[in-house]
């Protein structure tokens, strides 16, 4: 017998949601100090001056999690993870514009 | 079960030095890391490489593997000899999770799940307490789904802690709402729907990573939609009002007179919903009809005579 499942809603981790330092560290299971180090190395860039005022965009959580995996799996340090993340963003933009060029150049 | 040739997986010889093995592993780990690679089977390959390295990096495990695997080839049916007692230790982190090693690995080295990843502060101090691992599930939706919003039933592997404290592998199904305006690669976070915690630690989160299926007509970048619109030479030259498809339905578009192929026109806020909503860009592509009859050919010839025009004069 099949039973209809209740629809569950989540939070879209985009630029419209923002998190405090504590919320980011809890979501990623790391200490606030490590997130502060990541801010220093440019892995994530919060808005606000003091750590107590910092607000992180939703995609910052994904960046912190990716940086953690890169440092655990590939032994890169935080500066290297920041560089890798920026290059991966650039690569994604290039891939998108390349598919757009291919899209416009396709045969009728 | 299938025998795994860990040397072949790492692309090294059976007599490779520990240094060679380490170098080969690092290179392949960078290549197949699921955060870096876009290959469809990256995660699978990355785990395979991690498993191979877990064995070959440790002289004791390597020796046991060499001894048991003598004469076997990749993919052959393998059974450990009777009385074989696995008694090895391993741990993982990130994507390299010891709990995900293959049955082949476990038959030789033993299984047993060890919580890794997000131990955080809770994993230390008095008593053992750890947050459950986060789970990332991928879901493919259509552009129309992203425009209108949808919900998706997703099933993913799930570990449960039973009453006697053992880990049971099950699967969990959730019906998740995907709100309209979501963009490629974005994640929806479902707090507490990940793996269970240990010793009273909180449950991990479930992240649903959304990807778009390629669309027959539209190309998407962020919230902007791109459409290639075929037009006739006379529509481009004289201007016209045409109907174009958008995700929200057909809309009227005015083609300005004297338009060239490749000209981009913007339909404001006709892209994916959001704050602000995306736009739709329409690129004109002039399609020249083939003359099929003498009259049609004469029409082109008349144009050639009466419209002196050299598109190559600047070359």
Short mmCIF file of C-alpha atoms in Angstrom, two decimals:
data_model
loop_
_atom_site.label_atom_id
_atom_site.label_comp_id
_atom_site.label_asym_id
_atom_site.label_seq_id
_atom_site.Cartn_x
_atom_site.Cartn_y
_atom_site.Cartn_z
CA UNK A 1 0.00 0.00 0.00
CA UNK A 2 1.44 3.36 -0.91
CA UNK A 3 0.94 6.31 1.32
CA UNK A 4 1.24 9.95 0.30
CA UNK A 5 4.28 11.54 1.90
CA UNK A 6 3.96 14.93 3.53
CA UNK A 7 5.81 17.59 1.62
CA UNK A 8 8.72 18.93 3.67
CA UNK A 9 10.18 22.35 3.06
CA UNK A 10 13.82 23.31 3.44
CA UNK A 11 15.82 26.47 3.26
CA UNK A 12 17.29 27.52 -0.08
CA UNK A 13 20.93 28.32 0.59
CA UNK A 14 21.12 31.36 -1.70
CA UNK A 15 21.91 35.04 -1.33
CA UNK A 16 18.49 35.74 0.17
CA UNK A 17 19.19 33.95 3.44
CA UNK A 18 21.88 35.00 5.87
CA UNK A 19 23.53 33.31 8.82
CA UNK A 20 25.48 34.45 11.86
CA UNK A 21 28.94 33.10 12.69
CA UNK A 22 27.41 30.69 15.22
CA UNK A 23 24.86 29.42 12.72
CA UNK A 24 27.51 28.78 10.05
CA UNK A 25 29.77 26.94 12.50
CA UNK A 26 26.87 24.81 13.76
CA UNK A 27 25.66 24.02 10.24
CA UNK A 28 29.16 22.92 9.23
CA UNK A 29 30.03 21.19 12.51
CA UNK A 30 33.19 23.23 13.06
CA UNK A 31 34.36 25.74 15.63
CA UNK A 32 33.71 29.47 15.23
CA UNK A 33 37.50 29.95 15.32
CA UNK A 34 37.91 27.82 12.21
CA UNK A 35 35.22 29.83 10.39
CA UNK A 36 37.05 33.02 11.47
CA UNK A 37 40.26 31.61 10.00
CA UNK A 38 38.37 30.91 6.79
CA UNK A 39 37.19 34.52 6.70
CA UNK A 40 40.79 35.65 7.16
CA UNK A 41 41.92 33.47 4.25
CA UNK A 42 39.07 34.61 2.02
CA UNK A 43 37.19 31.30 1.82
CA UNK A 44 34.04 33.21 2.77
CA UNK A 45 33.31 36.93 3.00
CA UNK A 46 30.71 37.99 5.53
CA UNK A 47 29.04 41.38 5.68
CA UNK A 48 29.61 43.40 8.85
CA UNK A 49 32.73 44.52 10.72
CA UNK A 50 32.94 42.52 13.93
CA UNK A 51 32.52 38.75 14.15
CA UNK A 52 29.47 39.36 16.36
CA UNK A 53 27.88 41.36 13.54
CA UNK A 54 28.92 39.09 10.69
CA UNK A 55 26.22 37.91 8.29
CA UNK A 56 27.03 35.14 5.82
CA UNK A 57 25.06 34.46 2.65
CA UNK A 58 23.50 31.02 2.30
CA UNK A 59 26.09 29.89 -0.26
CA UNK A 60 28.83 30.56 2.35
CA UNK A 61 27.77 27.35 4.12
CA UNK A 62 28.40 25.39 0.92
CA UNK A 63 31.82 27.09 0.52
CA UNK A 64 32.82 26.29 4.10
CA UNK A 65 31.73 22.67 3.67
CA UNK A 66 33.60 22.35 0.38
CA UNK A 67 36.73 23.91 1.92
CA UNK A 68 36.53 21.38 4.76
CA UNK A 69 36.28 18.46 2.36
CA UNK A 70 39.13 19.79 0.21
CA UNK A 71 41.37 20.17 3.24
CA UNK A 72 40.46 16.74 4.63
CA UNK A 73 40.60 14.83 1.36
CA UNK A 74 43.31 16.67 -0.58
CA UNK A 75 45.34 18.13 2.26
CA UNK A 76 45.11 21.70 0.93
CA UNK A 77 45.39 24.48 3.48
CA UNK A 78 42.72 27.18 3.83
CA UNK A 79 44.45 29.60 1.46
CA UNK A 80 44.65 26.82 -1.13
CA UNK A 81 40.98 25.94 -0.56
CA UNK A 82 40.02 29.61 -1.08
CA UNK A 83 41.99 29.66 -4.33
CA UNK A 84 40.43 26.36 -5.48
CA UNK A 85 36.91 27.63 -4.69
CA UNK A 86 37.46 30.86 -6.64
CA UNK A 87 38.91 28.96 -9.59
CA UNK A 88 36.01 26.50 -9.49
CA UNK A 89 33.52 29.41 -9.59
CA UNK A 90 35.36 30.87 -12.55
CA UNK A 91 35.41 27.49 -14.25
CA UNK A 92 31.66 27.15 -13.77
CA UNK A 93 31.08 30.58 -15.34
CA UNK A 94 33.30 29.66 -18.28
CA UNK A 95 31.49 26.35 -18.72
CA UNK A 96 28.15 28.15 -18.72
CA UNK A 97 29.22 30.75 -21.25
CA UNK A 98 30.79 28.02 -23.38
CA UNK A 99 27.49 26.17 -23.51
CA UNK A 100 25.80 29.47 -24.37
CA UNK A 101 28.18 30.00 -27.29
CA UNK A 102 27.58 26.42 -28.41
CA UNK A 103 23.86 27.05 -28.04
CA UNK A 104 23.95 30.11 -30.29
CA UNK A 105 26.25 28.49 -32.80
CA UNK A 106 24.27 25.32 -33.25
CA UNK A 107 22.98 24.55 -36.68
CA UNK A 108 19.44 25.47 -37.59
CA UNK B 1 32.11 -10.72 -4.58
CA UNK B 2 34.32 -8.97 -7.12
CA UNK B 3 38.04 -8.77 -6.60
CA UNK B 4 39.35 -5.21 -6.70
CA UNK B 5 42.77 -4.62 -8.20
CA UNK B 6 43.91 -1.72 -6.05
CA UNK B 7 47.15 -1.38 -8.01
CA UNK B 8 45.25 -0.98 -11.28
CA UNK B 9 42.86 1.51 -9.65
CA UNK B 10 45.81 3.70 -8.66
CA UNK B 11 47.62 2.98 -11.94
CA UNK B 12 50.80 1.73 -10.27
CA UNK B 13 52.88 -1.45 -10.58
CA UNK B 14 52.64 -4.15 -7.94
CA UNK B 15 56.17 -3.35 -6.82
CA UNK B 16 55.56 0.41 -6.61
CA UNK B 17 57.22 2.20 -3.70
CA UNK B 18 55.15 3.81 -0.94
CA UNK B 19 56.17 7.20 -2.40
CA UNK B 20 54.88 6.22 -5.87
CA UNK B 21 51.61 5.06 -4.34
CA UNK B 22 51.20 8.30 -2.42
CA UNK B 23 51.91 10.40 -5.51
CA UNK B 24 49.50 8.38 -7.67
CA UNK B 25 46.79 8.65 -5.02
CA UNK B 26 47.17 12.41 -4.58
CA UNK B 27 46.97 12.98 -8.30
CA UNK B 28 43.86 10.84 -8.76
CA UNK B 29 42.23 12.27 -5.61
CA UNK B 30 42.56 15.76 -7.07
CA UNK B 31 41.26 14.57 -10.42
CA UNK B 32 38.18 12.77 -9.09
CA UNK B 33 37.34 14.83 -6.02
CA UNK B 34 33.55 15.28 -6.28
CA UNK B 35 33.84 18.99 -5.49
CA UNK B 36 36.32 19.51 -8.30
CA UNK B 37 35.44 16.98 -11.00
CA UNK B 38 32.41 17.28 -13.23
CA UNK B 39 32.56 13.68 -14.37
CA UNK B 40 29.32 11.84 -13.64
CA UNK B 41 31.00 8.97 -11.79
CA UNK B 42 33.50 11.19 -9.92
CA UNK B 43 32.24 10.27 -6.45
CA UNK B 44 32.39 6.55 -7.21
CA UNK B 45 35.90 6.85 -8.68
CA UNK B 46 37.05 9.00 -5.77
CA UNK B 47 35.85 6.44 -3.24
CA UNK B 48 37.49 3.62 -5.17
CA UNK B 49 40.80 5.49 -5.26
CA UNK B 50 40.48 6.29 -1.52
CA UNK B 51 39.79 2.66 -0.73
CA UNK B 52 42.78 1.50 -2.79
CA UNK B 53 45.02 4.02 -1.01
CA UNK B 54 43.69 3.07 2.41
CA UNK B 55 45.02 -0.42 1.76
CA UNK B 56 48.21 0.21 -0.18
CA UNK B 57 49.52 3.08 1.97
CA UNK B 58 49.71 0.81 5.01
CA UNK B 59 52.51 -1.81 4.67
CA UNK B 60 50.61 -4.29 6.87
CA UNK B 61 47.35 -4.04 4.94
CA UNK B 62 49.25 -4.07 1.67
CA UNK B 63 51.00 -7.27 2.68
CA UNK B 64 47.71 -8.92 3.64
CA UNK B 65 46.13 -7.77 0.39
CA UNK B 66 49.06 -9.03 -1.70
CA UNK B 67 48.90 -12.36 0.06
CA UNK B 68 45.14 -12.84 -0.32
CA UNK B 69 44.93 -11.38 -3.80
CA UNK B 70 47.69 -13.43 -5.42
CA UNK B 71 46.47 -14.76 -8.74
CA UNK B 72 43.25 -12.71 -8.78
CA UNK B 73 42.38 -10.15 -11.44
CA UNK B 74 40.06 -7.13 -11.38
CA UNK B 75 36.41 -8.19 -11.40
CA UNK B 76 37.03 -11.89 -10.72
CA UNK B 77 34.93 -13.64 -8.11
CA UNK B 78 36.72 -13.47 -4.79
CA UNK B 79 36.24 -15.28 -1.46
CA UNK B 80 38.58 -14.77 1.49
CA UNK B 81 40.08 -18.06 2.70
CA UNK B 82 38.17 -19.83 5.50
CA UNK B 83 39.23 -18.71 8.93
CA UNK B 84 40.45 -15.28 7.74
CA UNK B 85 40.07 -12.82 10.63
CA UNK B 86 39.92 -9.19 9.69
CA UNK B 87 41.41 -7.03 12.43
CA UNK B 88 42.42 -3.71 11.00
CA UNK B 89 41.82 -0.14 11.94
CA UNK B 90 40.74 2.67 9.65
CA UNK B 91 39.11 6.07 9.77
CA UNK B 92 37.85 8.57 7.26
CA UNK B 93 36.77 12.15 6.83
CA UNK B 94 35.27 14.39 4.13
CA UNK B 95 34.25 12.25 1.20
CA UNK B 96 36.64 9.52 2.33
CA UNK B 97 34.26 7.82 4.68
CA UNK B 98 35.37 4.45 5.98
CA UNK B 99 31.72 3.43 6.21
CA UNK B 100 31.51 3.54 2.41
CA UNK B 101 34.22 1.04 1.59
CA UNK B 102 33.24 -1.90 -0.60
CA UNK B 103 32.15 -5.36 0.54
CA UNK B 104 35.44 -6.60 -0.89
CA UNK B 105 37.34 -4.28 1.44
CA UNK B 106 35.26 -5.29 4.43
CA UNK B 107 35.72 -9.00 3.73
CA UNK B 108 39.46 -8.55 4.09
CA UNK B 109 39.84 -5.76 6.60
CA UNK B 110 36.59 -5.82 8.53
CA UNK B 111 33.72 -3.34 8.50
CA UNK B 112 32.30 -1.27 11.24
CA UNK B 113 31.13 2.26 10.95
CA UNK B 114 33.08 5.00 12.58
CA UNK B 115 31.53 8.46 12.67
CA UNK B 116 33.84 10.93 10.97
CA UNK B 117 33.30 14.25 9.22
CA UNK B 118 31.52 16.66 11.43
CA UNK B 119 32.59 15.53 14.88
CA UNK B 120 33.09 19.13 15.96
CA UNK B 121 33.46 20.11 19.58
CA UNK B 122 30.91 17.50 20.64
CA UNK B 123 33.20 14.62 19.68
CA UNK B 124 35.74 15.59 22.30
CA UNK B 125 35.48 16.02 26.07
CA UNK B 126 33.88 13.61 28.48
CA UNK B 127 31.91 10.73 26.99
CA UNK B 128 31.43 10.13 23.28
CA UNK B 129 29.01 12.47 21.60
CA UNK B 130 29.01 13.40 17.93
CA UNK B 131 26.73 15.13 15.47
CA UNK B 132 25.39 12.94 12.67
CA UNK B 133 26.85 13.33 9.22
CA UNK B 134 25.30 15.61 6.64
CA UNK B 135 23.87 13.96 3.57
CA UNK B 136 23.98 15.55 0.13
CA UNK B 137 21.47 14.26 -2.42
CA UNK B 138 21.37 15.37 -6.05
CA UNK B 139 18.09 16.04 -7.78
CA UNK B 140 17.43 16.86 -11.44
CA UNK B 141 14.52 19.07 -12.31
CA UNK B 142 13.28 20.78 -15.46
CA UNK B 143 13.45 24.51 -16.05
CA UNK B 144 9.66 24.58 -15.90
CA UNK B 145 9.87 23.04 -12.40
CA UNK B 146 12.31 25.78 -11.36
CA UNK B 147 9.96 28.41 -12.76
CA UNK B 148 6.78 27.07 -11.16
CA UNK B 149 8.18 25.33 -8.09
CA UNK B 150 7.68 21.61 -7.56
CA UNK B 151 8.15 18.84 -5.08
CA UNK B 152 10.27 15.75 -5.46
CA UNK B 153 10.22 12.41 -3.79
CA UNK B 154 13.80 11.48 -3.04
CA UNK B 155 15.14 8.24 -1.62
CA UNK B 156 18.61 8.11 -0.16
CA UNK B 157 20.63 5.66 1.91
CA UNK B 158 20.17 6.25 5.59
CA UNK B 159 21.86 4.86 8.71
CA UNK B 160 19.77 4.35 11.78
CA UNK B 161 20.83 3.61 15.34
CA UNK B 162 18.78 0.68 16.64
CA UNK B 163 17.66 0.24 20.26
CA UNK B 164 20.73 -1.88 21.03
CA UNK B 165 23.04 0.80 19.64
CA UNK B 166 23.85 -0.90 16.33
CA UNK B 167 23.91 0.84 12.98
CA UNK B 168 21.30 -0.33 10.52
CA UNK B 169 21.49 0.60 6.83
CA UNK B 170 18.07 1.57 5.52
CA UNK B 171 16.74 3.96 2.96
CA UNK B 172 14.66 7.01 3.62
CA UNK B 173 12.14 8.68 1.36
CA UNK B 174 11.17 12.31 1.66
CA UNK B 175 8.87 14.47 -0.39
CA UNK B 176 10.75 17.74 -0.61
CA UNK B 177 9.40 21.06 -1.76
CA UNK B 178 11.58 22.77 -4.34
CA UNK B 179 10.60 26.42 -4.30
CA UNK B 180 10.19 28.39 -7.52
CA UNK B 181 13.16 30.45 -8.59
CA UNK B 182 15.79 27.95 -7.55
CA UNK B 183 18.90 28.07 -9.71
CA UNK B 184 21.38 25.50 -11.02
CA UNK B 185 23.65 24.07 -8.32
CA UNK B 186 21.76 25.63 -5.42
CA UNK B 187 21.15 23.63 -2.29
CA UNK B 188 18.06 23.23 -0.16
CA UNK B 189 18.91 22.50 3.45
CA UNK B 190 16.65 20.24 5.50
CA UNK B 191 17.79 20.53 9.09
CA UNK B 192 17.96 17.29 11.05
CA UNK B 193 17.18 15.00 8.08
CA UNK B 194 20.75 13.70 7.75
CA UNK B 195 22.35 10.84 9.63
CA UNK B 196 21.73 10.22 13.32
CA UNK B 197 24.06 11.60 15.97
CA UNK B 198 25.88 9.51 18.57
CA UNK B 199 25.52 9.69 22.32
CA UNK B 200 22.76 12.26 22.10
CA UNK B 201 24.51 14.35 19.43
CA UNK B 202 22.24 16.18 16.98
CA UNK B 203 21.19 14.63 13.70
CA UNK B 204 23.02 15.81 10.57
CA UNK B 205 21.35 17.86 7.87
CA UNK B 206 20.19 16.82 4.43
CA UNK B 207 21.26 19.03 1.54
CA UNK B 208 19.41 18.66 -1.71
CA UNK B 209 21.55 19.87 -4.59
CA UNK B 210 19.43 20.95 -7.53
CA UNK B 211 20.52 20.51 -11.13
CA UNK B 212 18.66 21.37 -14.32
CA UNK B 213 18.04 18.93 -17.09
CA UNK B 214 19.13 20.41 -20.45
CA UNK B 215 16.18 22.17 -22.09
CA UNK B 216 15.12 21.75 -25.70
CA UNK B 217 14.68 25.49 -26.25
CA UNK B 218 16.19 27.49 -23.44
CA UNK B 219 19.65 27.92 -22.04
CA UNK B 220 19.92 29.21 -18.48
CA UNK B 221 22.56 31.20 -16.58
CA UNK B 222 21.70 32.06 -13.01
CA UNK B 223 18.14 33.33 -13.28
CA UNK B 224 18.51 34.56 -16.88
CA UNK B 225 17.07 32.57 -19.73
CA UNK B 226 18.48 32.59 -23.26
CA UNK B 227 16.51 31.77 -26.37
CA UNK B 228 17.66 31.47 -29.95
CA UNK B 229 14.90 32.94 -32.16
CA UNK B 230 14.79 32.18 -35.89
CA UNK B 231 13.46 35.13 -37.94
CA UNK B 232 12.98 35.73 -41.67
CA UNK B 233 15.16 38.26 -43.53
CA UNK B 234 12.14 40.53 -44.06
CA UNK B 235 11.17 40.44 -40.37
CA UNK B 236 14.73 41.47 -39.52
CA UNK B 237 14.90 44.16 -42.21
CA UNK B 238 11.46 45.68 -41.86
CA UNK B 239 10.75 44.98 -38.20
CA UNK B 240 7.94 42.79 -36.93
CA UNK B 241 5.88 41.79 -33.97
CA UNK B 242 6.39 38.09 -33.21
CA UNK B 243 5.31 35.70 -30.52
CA UNK B 244 8.12 34.08 -28.48
CA UNK B 245 7.99 31.33 -25.89
CA UNK B 246 8.98 32.14 -22.31
CA UNK B 247 8.76 29.90 -19.25
CA UNK B 248 5.58 31.74 -18.32
CA UNK B 249 3.97 31.31 -21.76
CA UNK B 250 4.00 33.13 -25.11
CA UNK B 251 4.74 36.86 -25.12
CA UNK B 252 4.82 39.43 -27.93
CA UNK B 253 8.25 40.70 -28.97
CA UNK B 254 8.91 43.65 -31.24
CA UNK B 255 11.79 43.11 -33.62
CA UNK B 256 13.24 46.53 -34.49
CA UNK B 257 13.69 47.26 -38.22
CA UNK B 258 17.24 46.78 -39.49
CA UNK B 259 18.11 43.99 -37.03
CA UNK B 260 21.10 41.78 -37.79
CA UNK B 261 21.63 38.15 -36.92
CA UNK B 262 22.87 37.75 -33.35
CA UNK B 263 21.10 40.88 -32.11
CA UNK B 264 20.02 40.32 -28.52
CA UNK B 265 16.73 41.60 -27.23
CA UNK B 266 15.76 41.56 -23.59
CA UNK B 267 12.42 40.57 -22.15
CA UNK B 268 12.65 42.12 -18.72
CA UNK B 269 11.84 39.89 -15.76
CA UNK B 270 10.74 36.98 -17.92
CA UNK B 271 13.45 34.69 -16.50
CA UNK B 272 13.35 32.61 -13.34
CA UNK B 273 11.46 34.23 -10.46
CA UNK B 274 13.49 35.84 -7.69
CA UNK B 275 14.35 39.16 -6.16
CA UNK B 276 15.10 40.52 -8.66
CA UNK B 277 13.69 38.06 -11.20
CA UNK B 278 15.88 37.04 -14.11
CA UNK B 279 15.45 38.34 -17.67
CA UNK B 280 14.97 36.46 -20.89
CA UNK B 281 17.43 37.26 -23.67
CA UNK B 282 16.37 36.54 -27.20
CA UNK B 283 19.08 36.27 -29.85
CA UNK B 284 17.85 36.73 -33.40
CA UNK B 285 19.01 34.25 -36.00
CA UNK B 286 18.11 35.15 -39.55
CA UNK B 287 17.09 32.12 -41.55
CA UNK B 288 17.28 32.54 -45.33
CA UNK B 289 14.67 30.62 -47.31
CA UNK B 290 15.93 28.56 -50.23
CA UNK B 291 14.45 29.65 -53.56
CA UNK B 292 12.30 26.75 -54.74
CA UNK B 293 10.61 28.17 -57.86
CA UNK B 294 11.65 30.40 -60.78
CA UNK B 295 9.59 33.24 -59.30
CA UNK B 296 11.39 32.94 -55.99
CA UNK B 297 14.75 32.88 -57.69
CA UNK B 298 13.75 35.98 -59.67
CA UNK B 299 12.89 37.73 -56.43
CA UNK B 300 16.42 37.16 -55.10
CA UNK B 301 17.90 38.28 -58.41
CA UNK B 302 15.86 41.43 -58.26
CA UNK B 303 17.14 42.11 -54.74
CA UNK B 304 20.71 41.60 -55.95
CA UNK B 305 20.14 44.16 -58.71
CA UNK B 306 18.18 46.72 -56.75
CA UNK B 307 19.92 46.56 -53.39
CA UNK B 308 23.62 47.17 -53.96
CA UNK B 309 25.14 45.91 -50.75
CA UNK B 310 28.61 44.64 -49.91
CA UNK B 311 28.78 43.07 -46.44
CA UNK B 312 32.51 42.43 -46.97
CA UNK B 313 33.62 45.94 -47.82
CA UNK B 314 35.51 46.32 -44.52
CA UNK B 315 37.39 43.02 -44.80
#
